[in-house]
PDB file of C-alpha atoms in Angstrom:
ATOM      1  CA  MET M 120     -19.065  16.165 -13.353  1.00  0.00           C
ATOM      2  CA  ALA M 121     -18.887  19.219 -11.117  1.00  0.00           C
ATOM      3  CA  ALA M 122     -15.899  17.735  -9.276  1.00  0.00           C
ATOM      4  CA  ARG M 123     -14.039  17.298 -12.557  1.00  0.00           C
ATOM      5  CA  ARG M 124     -14.863  20.873 -13.556  1.00  0.00           C
ATOM      6  CA  HIS M 125     -13.544  22.174 -10.240  1.00  0.00           C
ATOM      7  CA  ARG M 126     -10.366  20.120 -10.653  1.00  0.00           C
ATOM      8  CA  ARG M 127      -9.879  21.449 -14.163  1.00  0.00           C
ATOM      9  CA  ILE M 128     -10.268  24.996 -12.869  1.00  0.00           C
ATOM     10  CA  ALA M 129      -7.718  24.261 -10.134  1.00  0.00           C
ATOM     11  CA  VAL M 130      -5.310  22.853 -12.729  1.00  0.00           C
ATOM     12  CA  THR M 131      -5.802  25.919 -14.915  1.00  0.00           C
ATOM     13  CA  VAL M 132      -5.123  28.231 -11.972  1.00  0.00           C
ATOM     14  CA  ALA M 133      -2.049  26.192 -11.004  1.00  0.00           C
ATOM     15  CA  ALA M 134      -0.805  26.241 -14.595  1.00  0.00           C
ATOM     16  CA  ALA M 135      -1.280  30.007 -14.743  1.00  0.00           C
ATOM     17  CA  ALA M 136       0.682  30.362 -11.517  1.00  0.00           C
ATOM     18  CA  LEU M 137       3.453  28.245 -12.974  1.00  0.00           C
ATOM     19  CA  ILE M 138       3.621  30.387 -16.077  1.00  0.00           C
ATOM     20  CA  ALA M 139       4.003  33.465 -13.879  1.00  0.00           C
ATOM     21  CA  VAL M 140       7.007  31.972 -12.058  1.00  0.00           C
ATOM     22  CA  PRO M 141       9.945  34.377 -12.226  1.00  0.00           C
ATOM     23  CA  ALA M 142      12.499  33.842 -14.953  1.00  0.00           C
ATOM     24  CA  ALA M 143      15.071  32.894 -12.320  1.00  0.00           C
ATOM     25  CA  VAL M 144      13.457  29.453 -12.121  1.00  0.00           C
ATOM     26  CA  GLY M 145      14.691  27.081 -14.816  1.00  0.00           C
ATOM     27  CA  CYS M 146      12.271  25.882 -17.461  1.00  0.00           C
ATOM     28  CA  SER M 147      12.789  22.263 -16.485  1.00  0.00           C
ATOM     29  CA  ALA M 148      11.538  22.995 -12.952  1.00  0.00           C
ATOM     30  CA  VAL M 149       8.407  24.637 -14.360  1.00  0.00           C
ATOM     31  CA  ASP M 150       7.902  21.765 -16.809  1.00  0.00           C
ATOM     32  CA  LYS M 151       8.234  19.211 -14.003  1.00  0.00           C
ATOM     33  CA  ALA M 152       5.773  21.082 -11.806  1.00  0.00           C
ATOM     34  CA  LEU M 153       3.290  21.376 -14.654  1.00  0.00           C
ATOM     35  CA  ASP M 154       3.674  17.654 -15.432  1.00  0.00           C
ATOM     36  CA  CYS M 155       3.002  16.939 -11.759  1.00  0.00           C
ATOM     37  CA  VAL M 156      -0.171  19.043 -11.760  1.00  0.00           C
ATOM     38  CA  GLN M 157      -1.431  17.504 -14.998  1.00  0.00           C
ATOM     39  CA  THR M 158      -0.737  13.958 -13.839  1.00  0.00           C
ATOM     40  CA  ALA M 159      -2.320  14.633 -10.445  1.00  0.00           C
ATOM     41  CA  ASP M 160      -5.399  15.864 -12.314  1.00  0.00           C
ATOM     42  CA  ALA M 161      -5.489  12.661 -14.369  1.00  0.00           C
ATOM     43  CA  ILE M 162      -5.188  10.635 -11.161  1.00  0.00           C
ATOM     44  CA  ALA M 163      -8.033  12.626  -9.609  1.00  0.00           C
ATOM     45  CA  ASP M 164     -10.196  11.740 -12.615  1.00  0.00           C
ATOM     46  CA  SER M 165      -9.252   8.073 -12.211  1.00  0.00           C
ATOM     47  CA  VAL M 166     -10.124   8.217  -8.509  1.00  0.00           C
ATOM     48  CA  THR M 167     -13.536   9.617  -9.424  1.00  0.00           C
ATOM     49  CA  ASP M 168     -13.921   6.738 -11.893  1.00  0.00           C
ATOM     50  CA  LEU M 169     -12.918   4.303  -9.137  1.00  0.00           C
ATOM     51  CA  GLN M 170     -15.517   5.711  -6.765  1.00  0.00           C
ATOM     52  CA  GLN M 171     -18.194   5.324  -9.432  1.00  0.00           C
ATOM     53  CA  ALA M 172     -16.974   1.818 -10.263  1.00  0.00           C
ATOM     54  CA  VAL M 173     -17.241   0.738  -6.636  1.00  0.00           C
ATOM     55  CA  GLU M 174     -20.752   2.182  -6.464  1.00  0.00           C
ATOM     56  CA  ASN M 175     -21.690   0.235  -9.613  1.00  0.00           C
ATOM     57  CA  ALA M 176     -19.714  -2.932  -8.837  1.00  0.00           C
ATOM     58  CA  ALA M 177     -22.729  -5.185  -9.216  1.00  0.00           C
ATOM     59  CA  ASN M 178     -23.308  -3.936 -12.770  1.00  0.00           C
ATOM     60  CA  ASP M 179     -19.698  -3.938 -13.996  1.00  0.00           C
ATOM     61  CA  PRO M 180     -17.123  -5.549 -11.695  1.00  0.00           C
ATOM     62  CA  GLY M 181     -14.291  -4.972 -14.196  1.00  0.00           C
ATOM     63  CA  GLN M 182     -14.749  -1.205 -14.098  1.00  0.00           C
ATOM     64  CA  ALA M 183     -12.894  -0.941 -10.773  1.00  0.00           C
ATOM     65  CA  ASP M 184      -9.919  -2.844 -12.210  1.00  0.00           C
ATOM     66  CA  GLU M 185      -9.800  -0.425 -15.145  1.00  0.00           C
ATOM     67  CA  ALA M 186      -9.832   2.586 -12.819  1.00  0.00           C
ATOM     68  CA  LEU M 187      -7.101   1.064 -10.634  1.00  0.00           C
ATOM     69  CA  ALA M 188      -4.984   0.322 -13.712  1.00  0.00           C
ATOM     70  CA  SER M 189      -5.402   3.925 -14.863  1.00  0.00           C
ATOM     71  CA  ILE M 190      -4.242   5.205 -11.475  1.00  0.00           C
ATOM     72  CA  ASP M 191      -1.238   2.849 -11.612  1.00  0.00           C
ATOM     73  CA  THR M 192      -0.255   4.119 -15.058  1.00  0.00           C
ATOM     74  CA  ASN M 193      -0.431   7.744 -13.939  1.00  0.00           C
ATOM     75  CA  LEU M 194       1.478   7.001 -10.736  1.00  0.00           C
ATOM     76  CA  ASP M 195       4.248   5.370 -12.748  1.00  0.00           C
ATOM     77  CA  GLU M 196       4.385   8.453 -14.968  1.00  0.00           C
ATOM     78  CA  ILE M 197       4.609  10.932 -12.112  1.00  0.00           C
ATOM     79  CA  GLY M 198       7.011   8.729 -10.140  1.00  0.00           C
ATOM     80  CA  ASP M 199       9.402   8.617 -13.086  1.00  0.00           C
ATOM     81  CA  LYS M 200       9.359  12.394 -13.523  1.00  0.00           C
ATOM     82  CA  THR M 201       9.915  13.599  -9.977  1.00  0.00           C
ATOM     83  CA  ASP M 202      12.809  13.870  -7.608  1.00  0.00           C
ATOM     84  CA  ASN M 203      10.730  15.759  -5.044  1.00  0.00           C
ATOM     85  CA  ALA M 204      10.555  13.912  -1.713  1.00  0.00           C
ATOM     86  CA  ASP M 205       7.024  15.105  -0.912  1.00  0.00           C
ATOM     87  CA  VAL M 206       5.703  14.020  -4.305  1.00  0.00           C
ATOM     88  CA  SER M 207       7.480  10.660  -3.998  1.00  0.00           C
ATOM     89  CA  LYS M 208       5.928  10.072  -0.573  1.00  0.00           C
ATOM     90  CA  ALA M 209       2.466  11.011  -1.875  1.00  0.00           C
ATOM     91  CA  VAL M 210       2.936   8.622  -4.822  1.00  0.00           C
ATOM     92  CA  ASP M 211       4.007   5.830  -2.437  1.00  0.00           C
ATOM     93  CA  ASP M 212       1.013   6.463  -0.173  1.00  0.00           C
ATOM     94  CA  LEU M 213      -1.361   6.400  -3.126  1.00  0.00           C
ATOM     95  CA  ASN M 214       0.237   3.198  -4.438  1.00  0.00           C
ATOM     96  CA  LYS M 215      -0.348   1.529  -1.051  1.00  0.00           C
ATOM     97  CA  ALA M 216      -3.964   2.694  -0.959  1.00  0.00           C
ATOM     98  CA  VAL M 217      -4.572   1.388  -4.496  1.00  0.00           C
ATOM     99  CA  ASP M 218      -2.958  -1.941  -3.592  1.00  0.00           C
ATOM    100  CA  ASN M 219      -5.233  -2.214  -0.542  1.00  0.00           C
ATOM    101  CA  VAL M 220      -8.352  -1.629  -2.661  1.00  0.00           C
ATOM    102  CA  ARG M 221      -7.130  -4.129  -5.256  1.00  0.00           C
ATOM    103  CA  THR M 222      -6.531  -6.713  -2.512  1.00  0.00           C
ATOM    104  CA  ALA M 223      -9.958  -6.086  -0.993  1.00  0.00           C
ATOM    105  CA  ILE M 224     -11.618  -6.635  -4.383  1.00  0.00           C
ATOM    106  CA  LYS M 225      -9.535  -9.745  -4.980  1.00  0.00           C
ATOM    107  CA  ASN M 226     -10.686 -11.062  -1.589  1.00  0.00           C
ATOM    108  CA  GLY M 227     -14.321 -10.622  -2.586  1.00  0.00           C
ATOM    109  CA  ASP M 228     -15.140  -7.199  -1.164  1.00  0.00           C
ATOM    110  CA  GLU M 229     -17.579  -5.756  -3.695  1.00  0.00           C
ATOM    111  CA  THR M 230     -17.629  -2.336  -2.023  1.00  0.00           C
ATOM    112  CA  PRO M 231     -14.126  -1.649  -0.702  1.00  0.00           C
ATOM    113  CA  ASP M 232     -13.437   1.556   1.178  1.00  0.00           C
ATOM    114  CA  VAL M 233     -11.806   3.918  -1.314  1.00  0.00           C
ATOM    115  CA  THR M 234     -11.451   6.762   1.186  1.00  0.00           C
ATOM    116  CA  PRO M 235      -7.692   6.145   1.630  1.00  0.00           C
ATOM    117  CA  VAL M 236      -7.278   6.366  -2.161  1.00  0.00           C
ATOM    118  CA  THR M 237      -9.224   9.618  -2.256  1.00  0.00           C
ATOM    119  CA  ASP M 238      -7.234  11.034   0.651  1.00  0.00           C
ATOM    120  CA  ALA M 239      -3.883  10.028  -0.872  1.00  0.00           C
ATOM    121  CA  ALA M 240      -4.871  11.498  -4.250  1.00  0.00           C
ATOM    122  CA  GLY M 241      -5.809  14.735  -2.494  1.00  0.00           C
ATOM    123  CA  GLU M 242      -2.410  14.834  -0.817  1.00  0.00           C
ATOM    124  CA  LEU M 243      -0.688  14.255  -4.158  1.00  0.00           C
ATOM    125  CA  THR M 244      -2.663  17.111  -5.702  1.00  0.00           C
ATOM    126  CA  LYS M 245      -1.676  19.310  -2.758  1.00  0.00           C
ATOM    127  CA  VAL M 246       2.052  18.620  -3.047  1.00  0.00           C
ATOM    128  CA  CYS M 247       1.938  19.111  -6.826  1.00  0.00           C
ATOM    129  CA  THR M 248       0.282  22.512  -6.578  1.00  0.00           C
ATOM    130  CA  PRO M 249       2.759  25.392  -6.274  1.00  0.00           C
TER     131      PRO M 249
END
């Protein structure tokens, strides 16, 4: 819960910074950046859900699939909205990490290493923050 609160604070600070962007920047650029921050926040929440799902895999094996599907949905959303090379690379890296976790689960690994997913989500958050 504390991690989500900290992320929400970071998103609020980033949003405030975006609002303060000089008028010389077009509104569409600000809107895209804000969409990126909001989607990265949603992905961070899904990554937290994935970590919890992996920890509780014995109790609810389908929970990890739901978290992975949520990450996929958010990645599709951010991928469709960006033309930024750094964001695109971060999205690709996170997609690969999610695919690796999905494959590990499919191959019977009940506690796959989600560190690459966490790291890639952190990188995405970093490149989305102005």
